[in-house]
Coordinates of C-alpha atoms in Angstrom, one line a residue:
M9 CA -0.4 -41.6 -9.6
R10 CA 2.2 -38.9 -9.4
T11 CA 2.3 -35.9 -7.1
D12 CA 4.9 -33.1 -7.4
R13 CA 5.6 -30.3 -4.9
T14 CA 8.0 -27.4 -4.8
S15 CA 8.5 -25.3 -1.6
V16 CA 11.0 -23.2 0.3
P17 CA 12.4 -23.9 3.8
Q18 CA 10.5 -22.5 6.8
G19 CA 11.8 -21.8 10.3
S20 CA 15.4 -21.2 11.5
A21 CA 15.2 -17.7 10.0
N22 CA 13.9 -19.0 6.6
G23 CA 10.7 -18.1 4.8
T24 CA 8.1 -16.4 7.0
M25 CA 10.4 -16.3 10.0
G26 CA 13.2 -14.7 7.9
A27 CA 10.8 -12.0 6.8
L28 CA 10.0 -11.3 10.5
Y29 CA 13.6 -10.6 11.3
W30 CA 14.3 -8.4 8.2
P31 CA 14.6 -4.6 9.1
R32 CA 11.2 -2.8 8.6
N33 CA 12.9 0.2 6.9
D34 CA 14.5 -1.8 4.1
D35 CA 13.1 -3.2 0.9
M36 CA 13.7 -6.9 1.1
T37 CA 12.7 -7.4 -2.6
N38 CA 16.0 -5.8 -3.4
Y39 CA 18.0 -8.9 -2.5
L40 CA 21.0 -8.8 -4.9
N41 CA 24.2 -6.7 -4.8
P42 CA 25.5 -5.2 -8.0
N43 CA 28.0 -8.1 -8.3
G44 CA 25.1 -10.6 -8.1
S45 CA 25.8 -11.8 -4.5
Q46 CA 23.1 -11.8 -1.9
R47 CA 22.5 -8.5 -0.2
V48 CA 22.4 -9.1 3.6
F49 CA 23.0 -7.4 6.9
P50 CA 25.8 -8.3 9.3
G51 CA 24.6 -11.0 11.6
G52 CA 21.4 -11.2 9.7
N53 CA 19.5 -14.0 8.0
D54 CA 19.1 -15.1 4.4
N55 CA 16.8 -12.7 2.4
P56 CA 13.4 -14.4 2.0
Y57 CA 13.4 -13.4 -1.7
W58 CA 16.9 -14.8 -2.2
T59 CA 15.7 -18.0 -0.4
I60 CA 12.9 -18.5 -2.9
Q61 CA 15.3 -18.5 -5.8
N62 CA 18.3 -20.2 -4.2
K63 CA 17.0 -22.7 -1.6
P64 CA 14.4 -24.8 -3.4
I65 CA 12.9 -27.9 -1.9
T66 CA 11.3 -30.4 -4.4
S67 CA 9.4 -33.6 -3.8
G68 CA 8.0 -36.0 -6.3
I69 CA 5.8 -39.1 -5.3
N70 CA 5.0 -42.0 -7.6
R71 CA 2.3 -44.2 -6.2
F72 CA 0.8 -47.5 -7.3
I73 CA -2.2 -49.2 -5.6
G74 CA -3.2 -52.7 -6.7
I75 CA -6.1 -54.8 -5.4
A76 CA -7.2 -58.3 -6.4
N77 CA -10.3 -60.0 -5.1
I78 CA -11.6 -63.6 -5.5
N79 CA -15.1 -64.7 -4.3
Y80 CA -16.3 -68.3 -4.4
N81 CA -19.6 -69.8 -3.1
P82 CA -19.1 -73.6 -2.8
F83 CA -22.5 -73.9 -1.0
S84 CA -25.5 -71.6 -0.6
F85 CA -24.6 -70.8 3.0
L86 CA -20.8 -70.5 2.5
N87 CA -18.7 -67.8 0.9
L88 CA -14.9 -67.8 0.5
T89 CA -13.1 -64.5 -0.2
Y90 CA -9.5 -63.8 -0.8
R91 CA -8.1 -60.3 -1.1
L92 CA -4.5 -59.3 -2.0
G93 CA -3.5 -55.7 -2.1
T94 CA -0.4 -53.5 -2.1
D95 CA 0.2 -49.8 -1.7
L96 CA 3.6 -48.9 -3.1
Y97 CA 5.0 -45.3 -3.4
T98 CA 8.4 -43.8 -3.9
E99 CA 9.2 -40.3 -2.9
N100 CA 12.2 -38.4 -4.3
F101 CA 13.1 -35.5 -2.1
K102 CA 15.8 -32.8 -2.8
A103 CA 16.8 -29.7 -0.8
V104 CA 19.3 -27.3 -2.2
R105 CA 21.2 -24.4 -0.5
M106 CA 23.2 -22.4 -3.1
P107 CA 26.5 -20.8 -2.3
G108 CA 26.1 -17.4 -0.7
T109 CA 23.7 -18.5 2.1
L110 CA 24.4 -17.4 5.6
E111 CA 23.8 -20.9 7.0
A112 CA 27.1 -21.8 8.5
D113 CA 27.1 -25.5 7.3
A114 CA 26.4 -24.5 3.7
L115 CA 28.4 -21.4 2.9
K116 CA 29.7 -22.9 -0.3
G117 CA 26.6 -24.7 -1.1
A118 CA 24.8 -27.9 0.1
I119 CA 22.5 -30.5 -1.2
G120 CA 20.5 -33.2 0.4
Q121 CA 18.6 -35.9 -1.4
N122 CA 16.7 -39.0 -0.3
T123 CA 14.7 -41.7 -1.9
N124 CA 12.0 -43.2 0.3
T125 CA 10.3 -46.4 -0.9
N126 CA 7.3 -47.5 1.2
Q127 CA 5.3 -50.6 0.5
I128 CA 2.4 -52.2 2.5
T129 CA 1.1 -55.5 1.3
T130 CA -1.9 -57.2 2.8
S131 CA -3.3 -60.7 2.3
T132 CA -6.7 -61.6 3.7
F133 CA -8.7 -64.8 3.5
I134 CA -12.2 -65.0 5.0
A135 CA -14.6 -67.9 5.1
T136 CA -18.2 -66.8 6.0
A137 CA -21.1 -69.1 6.8
K138 CA -24.7 -67.8 7.1
K139 CA -27.7 -69.7 8.2
T140 CA -31.3 -69.0 9.4
F141 CA -33.1 -71.4 11.7
W142 CA -36.8 -71.5 12.4
D143 CA -37.2 -68.3 10.3
D144 CA -36.4 -66.0 13.3
Y145 CA -32.8 -66.9 14.3
N146 CA -30.0 -65.7 12.0
F147 CA -26.5 -66.8 12.5
S148 CA -23.2 -66.0 10.7
L149 CA -19.6 -67.0 11.4
A150 CA -16.6 -65.7 9.7
I151 CA -13.1 -67.0 10.3
G152 CA -10.0 -65.8 8.5
N153 CA -6.3 -65.0 8.3
N154 CA -4.6 -61.7 7.7
I155 CA -1.0 -61.0 6.9
E156 CA 0.4 -57.5 6.7
N157 CA 3.9 -56.8 5.5
T158 CA 5.5 -53.3 5.7
R159 CA 8.8 -52.4 4.1
V160 CA 10.3 -48.9 4.2
Q161 CA 13.7 -48.2 2.6
T162 CA 15.3 -44.8 2.6
L163 CA 18.5 -43.9 0.8
T164 CA 20.0 -40.5 1.9
A165 CA 22.9 -38.6 0.3
N166 CA 24.2 -35.3 1.5
A167 CA 27.1 -33.1 0.1
I168 CA 28.6 -29.7 0.7
N169 CA 31.0 -27.3 -1.0
F170 CA 30.0 -27.1 -4.7
I171 CA 33.0 -27.1 -7.1
D172 CA 31.0 -25.1 -9.6
P173 CA 29.0 -22.6 -7.6
T174 CA 26.2 -22.5 -10.2
F175 CA 25.6 -26.3 -10.4
P176 CA 23.7 -27.9 -7.5
S177 CA 24.6 -31.6 -7.7
I178 CA 26.1 -34.2 -5.5
N179 CA 28.5 -35.0 -8.3
N180 CA 29.7 -31.4 -8.1
T181 CA 31.5 -32.0 -4.8
V182 CA 34.6 -33.9 -3.8
A183 CA 34.2 -37.4 -2.4
T184 CA 35.3 -36.3 1.1
D185 CA 32.4 -33.8 1.3
R186 CA 29.7 -36.4 0.6
S187 CA 27.9 -38.8 2.9
V188 CA 25.5 -41.7 2.0
S189 CA 23.3 -43.8 4.3
E190 CA 20.6 -46.3 4.0
T191 CA 17.9 -47.3 6.5
L192 CA 15.6 -50.3 6.2
N193 CA 12.5 -50.8 8.3
R194 CA 10.5 -54.0 8.1
R195 CA 7.4 -55.2 10.0
R196 CA 5.2 -58.3 9.6
I197 CA 2.1 -59.1 11.5
V198 CA 0.2 -62.4 11.0
G199 CA -3.3 -62.8 12.5
V200 CA -6.2 -65.2 12.7
F201 CA -9.6 -64.0 13.6
G202 CA -13.2 -65.0 14.1
D203 CA -16.5 -63.0 13.9
F204 CA -19.8 -64.5 15.2
N205 CA -23.1 -62.7 14.7
F206 CA -26.5 -63.6 16.0
D207 CA -29.9 -61.9 15.7
W208 CA -33.5 -62.7 16.6
K209 CA -36.0 -61.3 14.1
N210 CA -33.7 -58.3 13.4
I211 CA -34.5 -57.1 16.9
I212 CA -31.8 -58.4 19.2
Y213 CA -28.3 -58.5 18.0
V214 CA -25.1 -60.1 19.5
N215 CA -21.6 -59.9 18.0
L216 CA -18.6 -61.8 19.3
R217 CA -15.1 -61.2 17.8
A218 CA -11.7 -62.5 18.6
R219 CA -8.3 -62.2 17.1
N220 CA -4.7 -63.4 17.7
D221 CA -1.7 -61.7 16.2
W222 CA 1.9 -62.6 15.9
T223 CA 4.2 -59.7 15.3
S224 CA 7.8 -59.3 14.2
T225 CA 8.4 -56.2 16.4
I226 CA 8.1 -57.9 19.8
P227 CA 10.7 -60.5 21.0
V228 CA 9.8 -64.1 20.5
G229 CA 7.9 -65.4 23.5
D230 CA 5.8 -62.3 23.9
N231 CA 5.0 -61.6 20.3
A232 CA 1.7 -63.3 20.3
F233 CA -1.3 -61.5 21.7
F234 CA -5.0 -62.3 21.9
Y235 CA -7.8 -59.8 22.1
P236 CA -11.6 -60.3 22.1
A237 CA -14.6 -58.1 21.8
I238 CA -18.4 -58.3 22.3
S239 CA -21.2 -56.0 21.4
T240 CA -25.0 -56.1 21.6
S241 CA -28.0 -54.0 20.6
V242 CA -31.7 -54.1 20.9
V243 CA -34.3 -52.3 18.6
L244 CA -36.7 -51.3 21.4
T245 CA -39.5 -50.2 19.1
D246 CA -39.6 -53.5 17.2
L247 CA -39.4 -55.4 20.5
L248 CA -42.3 -53.5 21.9
K249 CA -44.3 -54.3 18.8
E250 CA -43.3 -58.0 19.1
L251 CA -44.6 -58.0 22.7
K252 CA -47.8 -56.2 21.6
L253 CA -46.9 -53.2 23.8
K254 CA -46.7 -50.7 20.9
S255 CA -48.9 -50.3 17.8
D256 CA -47.7 -47.3 15.8
D257 CA -44.8 -44.9 15.4
Q258 CA -46.7 -41.7 16.0
I259 CA -44.9 -40.7 19.1
F260 CA -42.0 -43.1 19.8
S261 CA -40.9 -43.7 16.2
Y262 CA -37.7 -45.6 16.7
G263 CA -35.5 -46.7 19.6
K264 CA -32.3 -48.6 19.8
I265 CA -29.9 -49.2 22.6
R266 CA -26.4 -50.6 22.3
A267 CA -23.4 -51.6 24.4
A268 CA -19.9 -52.9 23.5
Y269 CA -16.7 -54.0 25.2
S270 CA -13.4 -54.6 23.4
N271 CA -9.8 -55.4 24.3
V272 CA -7.3 -54.4 21.5
G273 CA -3.6 -55.3 21.4
K274 CA -0.9 -53.3 19.8
D275 CA 2.8 -54.1 19.0
A276 CA 5.9 -51.9 19.0
P277 CA 7.5 -49.9 16.2
P278 CA 10.0 -51.8 14.1
H279 CA 13.6 -52.4 15.3
V280 CA 13.4 -50.9 18.9
T281 CA 14.1 -54.1 20.8
T282 CA 17.8 -54.1 19.9
T283 CA 20.4 -51.3 19.9
S284 CA 21.4 -50.2 16.4
L285 CA 25.0 -49.4 15.4
A286 CA 26.3 -46.3 13.6
A287 CA 28.0 -46.4 10.2
V288 CA 31.4 -45.5 11.8
T289 CA 33.9 -47.7 13.6
N290 CA 35.6 -47.2 16.9
T291 CA 39.0 -45.6 16.1
F292 CA 39.5 -43.5 19.2
T293 CA 40.3 -46.0 22.0
I294 CA 43.5 -47.9 22.8
N295 CA 42.2 -51.0 21.1
P296 CA 39.9 -49.8 18.3
R297 CA 37.5 -52.3 16.8
G298 CA 33.9 -52.7 15.8
F299 CA 31.1 -50.3 15.2
I300 CA 29.9 -47.9 17.8
T301 CA 26.3 -47.3 19.1
N302 CA 24.1 -45.0 17.0
A303 CA 23.1 -42.4 19.5
N304 CA 20.4 -41.0 17.2
N305 CA 18.3 -44.1 17.4
P306 CA 16.5 -45.5 20.5
F307 CA 18.4 -47.7 22.9
G308 CA 17.2 -51.2 22.4
N309 CA 14.8 -52.8 24.9
P310 CA 14.4 -56.6 24.5
M311 CA 11.9 -56.7 27.3
L312 CA 9.0 -55.0 25.5
V313 CA 5.6 -56.7 25.5
P314 CA 2.4 -55.7 23.6
E315 CA 0.2 -52.9 25.0
F316 CA -3.6 -53.3 25.4
T317 CA -6.5 -51.0 25.3
R318 CA -9.8 -51.9 27.0
A319 CA -12.8 -50.0 25.9
F320 CA -16.5 -49.9 27.0
E321 CA -19.2 -48.0 25.2
V322 CA -23.0 -47.6 25.7
G323 CA -25.4 -45.6 23.6
A324 CA -28.9 -45.0 22.4
D325 CA -30.6 -43.9 19.2
L326 CA -34.1 -42.5 19.8
R327 CA -36.5 -40.8 17.4
F328 CA -39.9 -39.3 18.0
V329 CA -43.0 -37.9 16.2
K330 CA -42.7 -39.8 13.0
N331 CA -38.9 -39.4 13.0
R332 CA -39.0 -35.6 13.1
F333 CA -37.0 -35.4 16.2
G334 CA -34.0 -37.6 17.2
I335 CA -31.2 -38.0 19.6
D336 CA -28.2 -40.3 19.4
F337 CA -26.2 -40.5 22.7
T338 CA -22.9 -42.3 23.3
Y339 CA -20.8 -42.7 26.4
Y340 CA -17.4 -44.3 26.1
R341 CA -14.5 -45.1 28.4
S342 CA -11.1 -46.7 27.6
K343 CA -7.8 -47.4 29.3
S344 CA -4.6 -48.3 27.6
D345 CA -2.2 -50.3 29.8
N346 CA 1.4 -51.3 29.3
Q347 CA 1.7 -48.5 26.8
I348 CA 4.9 -48.6 24.7
L349 CA 6.4 -45.1 25.2
A350 CA 9.5 -43.4 23.8
T351 CA 11.1 -41.9 26.9
R352 CA 14.3 -40.0 27.4
V353 CA 17.3 -41.6 29.1
P354 CA 20.6 -40.2 30.3
P355 CA 23.2 -39.7 27.5
S356 CA 25.5 -42.1 29.4
A357 CA 23.2 -44.9 28.2
G358 CA 24.6 -44.4 24.7
A359 CA 21.3 -42.9 23.3
F360 CA 18.8 -40.2 24.1
L361 CA 15.6 -42.3 23.9
T362 CA 14.4 -45.8 24.6
Y363 CA 11.1 -47.5 24.4
L364 CA 9.5 -48.7 27.7
N365 CA 6.3 -50.4 28.8
G366 CA 4.5 -48.9 31.7
G367 CA 2.2 -46.0 30.6
A368 CA -1.5 -46.0 31.2
I369 CA -3.9 -43.6 29.6
Q370 CA -7.5 -43.2 30.4
N371 CA -9.9 -41.8 27.8
K372 CA -13.5 -41.0 28.4
G373 CA -16.2 -38.8 26.9
I374 CA -19.6 -38.4 25.5
E375 CA -21.0 -37.7 22.0
V376 CA -24.5 -36.4 21.4
V377 CA -26.2 -35.8 18.1
L378 CA -29.6 -34.0 18.0
N379 CA -31.6 -33.6 14.8
A380 CA -35.0 -32.1 14.1
Q381 CA -37.2 -31.3 11.2
A382 CA -38.3 -28.0 12.8
I383 CA -40.6 -26.9 10.0
V384 CA -42.2 -29.1 7.3
K385 CA -44.5 -27.4 4.8
K386 CA -45.5 -28.0 1.2
D387 CA -42.8 -25.8 -0.3
F388 CA -40.6 -25.2 2.7
K389 CA -38.6 -27.4 5.1
W390 CA -36.1 -26.6 7.8
T391 CA -33.9 -29.2 9.4
I392 CA -31.3 -28.7 12.1
D393 CA -28.5 -31.1 13.3
I394 CA -26.5 -30.4 16.4
N395 CA -23.5 -32.5 17.5
F396 CA -21.7 -32.2 20.8
A397 CA -18.5 -34.0 21.9
H398 CA -16.6 -33.9 25.2
N399 CA -13.4 -36.0 25.6
K400 CA -10.9 -36.1 28.4
S401 CA -7.6 -38.0 28.2
I402 CA -5.7 -38.5 31.4
V403 CA -2.2 -40.0 31.9
K404 CA -2.7 -42.4 34.8
E405 CA 0.7 -44.1 35.0
L406 CA 4.2 -43.6 33.6
P407 CA 7.3 -45.9 33.7
G408 CA 9.5 -45.6 36.8
A409 CA 9.6 -42.1 38.4
L410 CA 8.6 -40.2 35.3
D411 CA 6.2 -37.4 35.9
R412 CA 5.7 -36.6 32.2
V413 CA 6.4 -38.0 28.7
E414 CA 7.2 -36.0 25.6
L415 CA 4.6 -37.7 23.3
S416 CA 4.8 -35.1 20.6
D417 CA 7.6 -34.2 18.2
A418 CA 6.4 -30.6 18.2
W419 CA 9.1 -28.2 19.6
V420 CA 8.6 -24.5 19.0
A421 CA 10.0 -21.1 19.7
A422 CA 13.6 -22.2 20.2
N423 CA 12.5 -25.1 22.4
V424 CA 10.5 -22.8 24.7
A425 CA 7.6 -25.2 24.5
Q426 CA 6.7 -28.7 23.4
G427 CA 3.8 -31.2 23.5
A428 CA 3.8 -33.6 26.5
G429 CA 1.6 -35.8 28.6
F430 CA 1.6 -35.2 32.4
L431 CA 1.1 -37.8 35.1
N432 CA -2.4 -37.5 36.4
G433 CA -2.9 -34.7 33.9
S434 CA -3.7 -34.2 30.3
L435 CA -2.3 -36.3 27.5
F436 CA -2.2 -33.1 25.4
G437 CA -0.3 -30.8 27.7
I438 CA 2.1 -28.0 26.9
N439 CA 5.5 -28.5 28.5
G440 CA 7.3 -25.1 28.6
N441 CA 9.9 -22.8 30.2
V442 CA 8.8 -20.6 33.1
W443 CA 10.6 -18.1 35.3
K444 CA 12.1 -19.4 38.6
R445 CA 9.9 -19.0 41.7
N446 CA 10.2 -20.1 45.3
A447 CA 7.6 -22.2 47.2
Q448 CA 5.7 -19.0 48.0
G449 CA 5.4 -18.1 44.3
Q450 CA 7.9 -15.2 44.4
L451 CA 10.1 -14.5 41.5
L452 CA 13.8 -15.5 42.1
L453 CA 15.7 -12.8 40.4
G454 CA 19.4 -12.8 39.3
N455 CA 21.9 -10.4 40.7
N456 CA 21.1 -8.1 37.7
G457 CA 17.5 -7.8 38.8
Y458 CA 16.0 -9.7 35.9
P459 CA 13.9 -12.9 36.1
Q460 CA 15.6 -16.2 35.5
V461 CA 14.4 -19.2 33.5
Q462 CA 13.7 -22.3 35.6
V463 CA 15.9 -25.3 34.6
A464 CA 13.0 -27.8 34.5
Y465 CA 10.1 -27.5 32.2
A466 CA 6.6 -27.0 33.7
N467 CA 3.0 -27.7 32.7
I468 CA 1.8 -24.4 31.1
G469 CA -1.3 -25.5 29.2
D470 CA -3.8 -28.1 28.0
R471 CA -4.4 -28.3 24.3
N472 CA -7.5 -30.4 24.6
P473 CA -10.8 -28.5 24.3
D474 CA -13.5 -28.6 26.9
F475 CA -16.0 -29.5 24.2
T476 CA -16.6 -29.2 20.5
S477 CA -19.9 -28.7 18.7
G478 CA -21.3 -28.2 15.3
I479 CA -24.7 -26.8 14.2
T480 CA -25.9 -27.5 10.7
N481 CA -29.0 -25.8 9.3
T482 CA -30.6 -26.8 6.0
F483 CA -33.5 -24.8 4.4
N484 CA -35.3 -26.1 1.4
Y485 CA -37.7 -23.8 -0.6
K486 CA -39.1 -25.3 -3.7
N487 CA -36.0 -26.0 -5.9
F488 CA -33.6 -24.1 -3.7
A489 CA -31.6 -25.4 -0.7
L490 CA -29.4 -23.4 1.7
S491 CA -27.2 -25.3 4.1
F492 CA -24.6 -23.9 6.5
M493 CA -22.6 -25.2 9.4
V494 CA -21.4 -23.3 12.5
D495 CA -18.4 -25.0 14.1
I496 CA -17.8 -24.4 17.8
R497 CA -14.8 -25.1 20.0
V498 CA -14.7 -24.1 23.7
G499 CA -11.5 -24.3 25.7
G500 CA -8.2 -25.8 24.7
D501 CA -5.0 -23.8 24.9
V502 CA -2.8 -22.7 22.0
F503 CA 0.9 -21.8 22.3
N504 CA 1.4 -18.7 20.1
A505 CA 4.9 -19.3 18.8
T506 CA 4.2 -16.8 16.1
E507 CA 3.8 -14.1 18.8
N508 CA 7.0 -15.4 20.4
S509 CA 8.9 -14.8 17.1
L510 CA 7.3 -11.3 16.8
V511 CA 8.7 -10.5 20.3
R512 CA 12.1 -11.7 19.3
S513 CA 12.0 -9.5 16.2
G514 CA 10.6 -6.4 18.0
L515 CA 7.3 -6.5 16.1
S516 CA 5.0 -7.5 18.9
T517 CA 2.9 -5.1 20.8
K518 CA 4.2 -6.9 23.9
T519 CA 7.5 -5.0 23.3
L520 CA 6.0 -1.5 23.3
D521 CA 7.0 -0.9 26.9
R522 CA 10.6 0.3 26.6
G523 CA 10.9 1.9 30.0
S524 CA 12.4 0.5 33.1
K525 CA 10.9 -1.8 35.8
V526 CA 11.6 -3.1 39.3
F527 CA 10.5 -6.7 39.2
D528 CA 8.4 -7.9 42.1
G529 CA 10.6 -10.6 43.5
I530 CA 13.7 -11.4 45.6
I531 CA 17.3 -11.6 44.6
E532 CA 18.0 -15.4 44.7
S533 CA 21.6 -15.0 46.0
T534 CA 20.6 -12.7 48.9
G535 CA 17.0 -13.5 49.6
L536 CA 16.2 -9.8 49.8
P537 CA 13.5 -8.0 47.8
S538 CA 14.8 -6.4 44.7
T539 CA 15.1 -2.7 44.4
L540 CA 17.0 -2.7 41.1
S541 CA 15.4 -0.8 38.2
V542 CA 16.2 -2.6 35.0
P543 CA 15.7 -1.4 31.4
L544 CA 13.1 -3.2 29.3
N545 CA 15.3 -3.1 26.2
Q546 CA 15.9 -5.3 23.2
N547 CA 18.1 -7.7 25.2
Y548 CA 15.4 -8.2 27.7
Y549 CA 12.7 -9.0 25.2
Q550 CA 14.9 -11.3 23.0
T551 CA 16.8 -13.2 25.6
I552 CA 14.7 -13.1 28.8
Y553 CA 11.0 -12.5 28.1
A554 CA 10.8 -14.6 24.9
S555 CA 12.6 -17.5 26.7
Q556 CA 9.6 -18.2 29.0
G557 CA 6.4 -19.7 27.5
Y558 CA 3.7 -18.9 30.0
D559 CA 2.8 -15.5 28.5
F560 CA 2.4 -17.0 25.1
V561 CA -0.4 -19.5 26.0
E562 CA -3.8 -18.3 24.9
D563 CA -7.4 -19.6 24.9
G564 CA -8.1 -21.3 21.6
S565 CA -11.9 -21.1 21.6
W566 CA -13.7 -20.2 18.4
Y567 CA -17.0 -19.9 16.6
R568 CA -16.7 -20.2 12.8
L569 CA -18.9 -20.5 9.8
R570 CA -17.3 -23.6 8.4
Y571 CA -19.3 -23.6 5.2
A572 CA -22.4 -22.3 3.5
T573 CA -23.9 -24.0 0.4
L574 CA -26.6 -22.7 -1.9
T575 CA -28.1 -25.3 -4.3
Y576 CA -30.6 -25.0 -7.2
N577 CA -32.1 -28.2 -8.5
M578 CA -33.6 -28.0 -12.0
P579 CA -37.3 -28.7 -12.0
S580 CA -38.6 -32.1 -13.2
S581 CA -40.5 -30.3 -16.0
F582 CA -37.2 -29.3 -17.5
L583 CA -35.5 -32.6 -17.0
A584 CA -38.4 -34.4 -18.8
K585 CA -37.1 -32.8 -22.0
T586 CA -33.7 -34.3 -21.5
K587 CA -32.1 -37.7 -20.7
L588 CA -31.1 -36.4 -17.2
K589 CA -32.5 -37.7 -14.0
G590 CA -31.1 -34.7 -12.1
L591 CA -29.3 -31.4 -12.6
A592 CA -28.1 -29.2 -9.8
F593 CA -26.0 -26.1 -9.5
T594 CA -24.1 -25.4 -6.3
V595 CA -22.1 -22.5 -4.8
T596 CA -20.1 -23.2 -1.6
G597 CA -18.2 -20.7 0.6
R598 CA -15.7 -22.2 3.1
N599 CA -14.2 -20.7 6.3
L600 CA -16.2 -17.5 5.8
I601 CA -16.4 -16.1 9.3
L602 CA -14.2 -16.6 12.4
I603 CA -15.0 -15.3 15.9
T604 CA -12.3 -15.8 18.5
K605 CA -10.4 -14.0 21.2
Y606 CA -7.1 -15.6 20.0
S607 CA -4.6 -12.9 19.1
G608 CA -3.1 -14.9 16.2
V609 CA -4.4 -15.5 12.7
D610 CA -6.3 -18.7 13.5
P611 CA -6.2 -21.0 16.6
E612 CA -6.9 -24.0 14.4
V613 CA -3.5 -24.1 12.7
S614 CA -1.1 -27.0 13.4
G615 CA 2.4 -25.9 14.2
S616 CA 4.3 -28.7 12.3
G617 CA 1.7 -30.3 10.1
A618 CA 0.1 -33.8 10.1
G619 CA 3.4 -35.7 10.0
V620 CA 4.3 -35.0 13.6
G621 CA 4.4 -38.1 15.7
G622 CA 2.9 -38.8 19.1
S623 CA 0.1 -36.5 20.2
G624 CA 0.6 -34.2 17.1
S625 CA 1.2 -30.5 16.9
F626 CA -2.3 -29.1 17.1
G627 CA -2.4 -26.3 19.6
F628 CA 1.0 -24.9 18.4
D629 CA 0.7 -21.8 16.2
N630 CA 4.2 -21.7 14.8
L631 CA 4.0 -19.2 11.8
G632 CA 1.3 -21.5 10.5
I633 CA -1.0 -20.7 7.6
P634 CA -4.7 -20.9 8.3
A635 CA -7.3 -22.8 6.3
T636 CA -8.0 -21.2 2.9
R637 CA -11.2 -19.1 2.7
G638 CA -12.7 -19.6 -0.7
I639 CA -15.7 -20.2 -2.9
D640 CA -16.5 -23.3 -5.0
M641 CA -18.9 -23.6 -7.8
G642 CA -20.2 -27.0 -8.9
L643 CA -22.5 -28.7 -11.4
R644 CA -24.0 -32.2 -10.6
L645 CA -25.5 -34.3 -13.3
T646 CA -27.5 -37.5 -12.6
F647 CA -28.2 -39.9 -15.5

């Protein structure tokens, strides 16, 4: 498989952000001077149209997936299975900035290329024995071995100052303007496992599982970890029939209760137990020798041990009136202990991050699914499905004296806000700048009468919704079917970094007040109430107001028509004349209606995409593009 993609840079005054900062009274499509150079403004940014032509980003991925499977049954009760698979892909990435850009590190041109080769190979052997005793007791036992090997190699080359300004190539630079580096990450985990199943008359079920892993990412001595699990379920309706307490399914059609407990282990990322060295040597001390620490990588921690997550779940699946009405309910609770967290350390340690054990996160919630065949007639049927989910993730413990951990790589609005988990608070919090206040909540103003940004970040929001829900209706009339889903999210904050950028560029309605104001607060240096009237000018909005994050946190609730599908099934009388078993025509509309109080385009956007680590970048609207609204048409044939 091959995938190719071409894009342009975003952020840092590129792309959409660059367009925001371009003067409104100028035609940005006129991006060239008569001599062919970029037409810019003093102190401005690269023209977005010039960027499209002169700062391309290309990515090509070649992917190969191979799977081999062997099955052998030496006896009627025994099956031996061996599977070997590999997923190998290579990505070639190139980013070019042609001469003429205003970016200070690429004035004469710059190019960056990397080749990333990623391979995951798995080997699994399973021996499964099944046996039934006395016709009613069914047993099965599976034991096996699993090996997973991961290898990621990245070759990176960068160069600046093109000799020929029209030819973007690393070879078009002098050797002193080039840099080359290589990274290699490897991880191997070997496991043995067992899975025992028992059931009585397909009524009572018991499952016992256990696994022991040995990992290469944890120091020897602590790199082996064992984790068991148990689950059970009972089909109540069948049990009542077996006990002669129930004769038919007229009212109570089906009932099943279930419970499960598990303890799951997890290892560390590769190569975080030792401190890595940079590709430069120590040449600046009295006795220069050896390589120096690579401050861009985590400081090694040889004391890491595996983390464990204990989870408990109970649930019930109940159906009534000949299965016309049903409810499926689940309650779950889990706690992750000894979590391996990437936490900040003082720069004096020789790095900015290190991995530590010590975090504990509690996760609990409920899930409910209701379904009903509300109307059932000869030519008309209406079914409705409703799902409801509520989840709460709380940070119960953190290493040392930490009161928060920056679990997300999402930083937005010139680092005004970021994702973070707070001690005894939400795992999906928003860590942001706020104005300085005293213990009484009064603003602490500078001598100039303006608010000041507090040095320490504060908890300014929770991205996790109160609950989510979906309602799906399906109407069938003769050969026609209409189905649509209403998607609901209640609660959950969104940091509107797009609005923050609009404020900085003078395009937000928040900047309409251009008068003067006496801020209600006290002058920090004197302790006296402020009487200074200060102008709300461009400098205030760009450097003071936009530097705090609290005013850019909004409610991210929504109601949306996620999809609507109309289907027509050709009648059987027509199909009888053909060799087809089925023929259906469909028309589907997606993301058709959005109802929300959020001031941005769509509260569902993710600020930095799916590749962001940690707790992700959902809840950050950073010049994001919403989901596409569109119509699909389809034809389904069944032979």
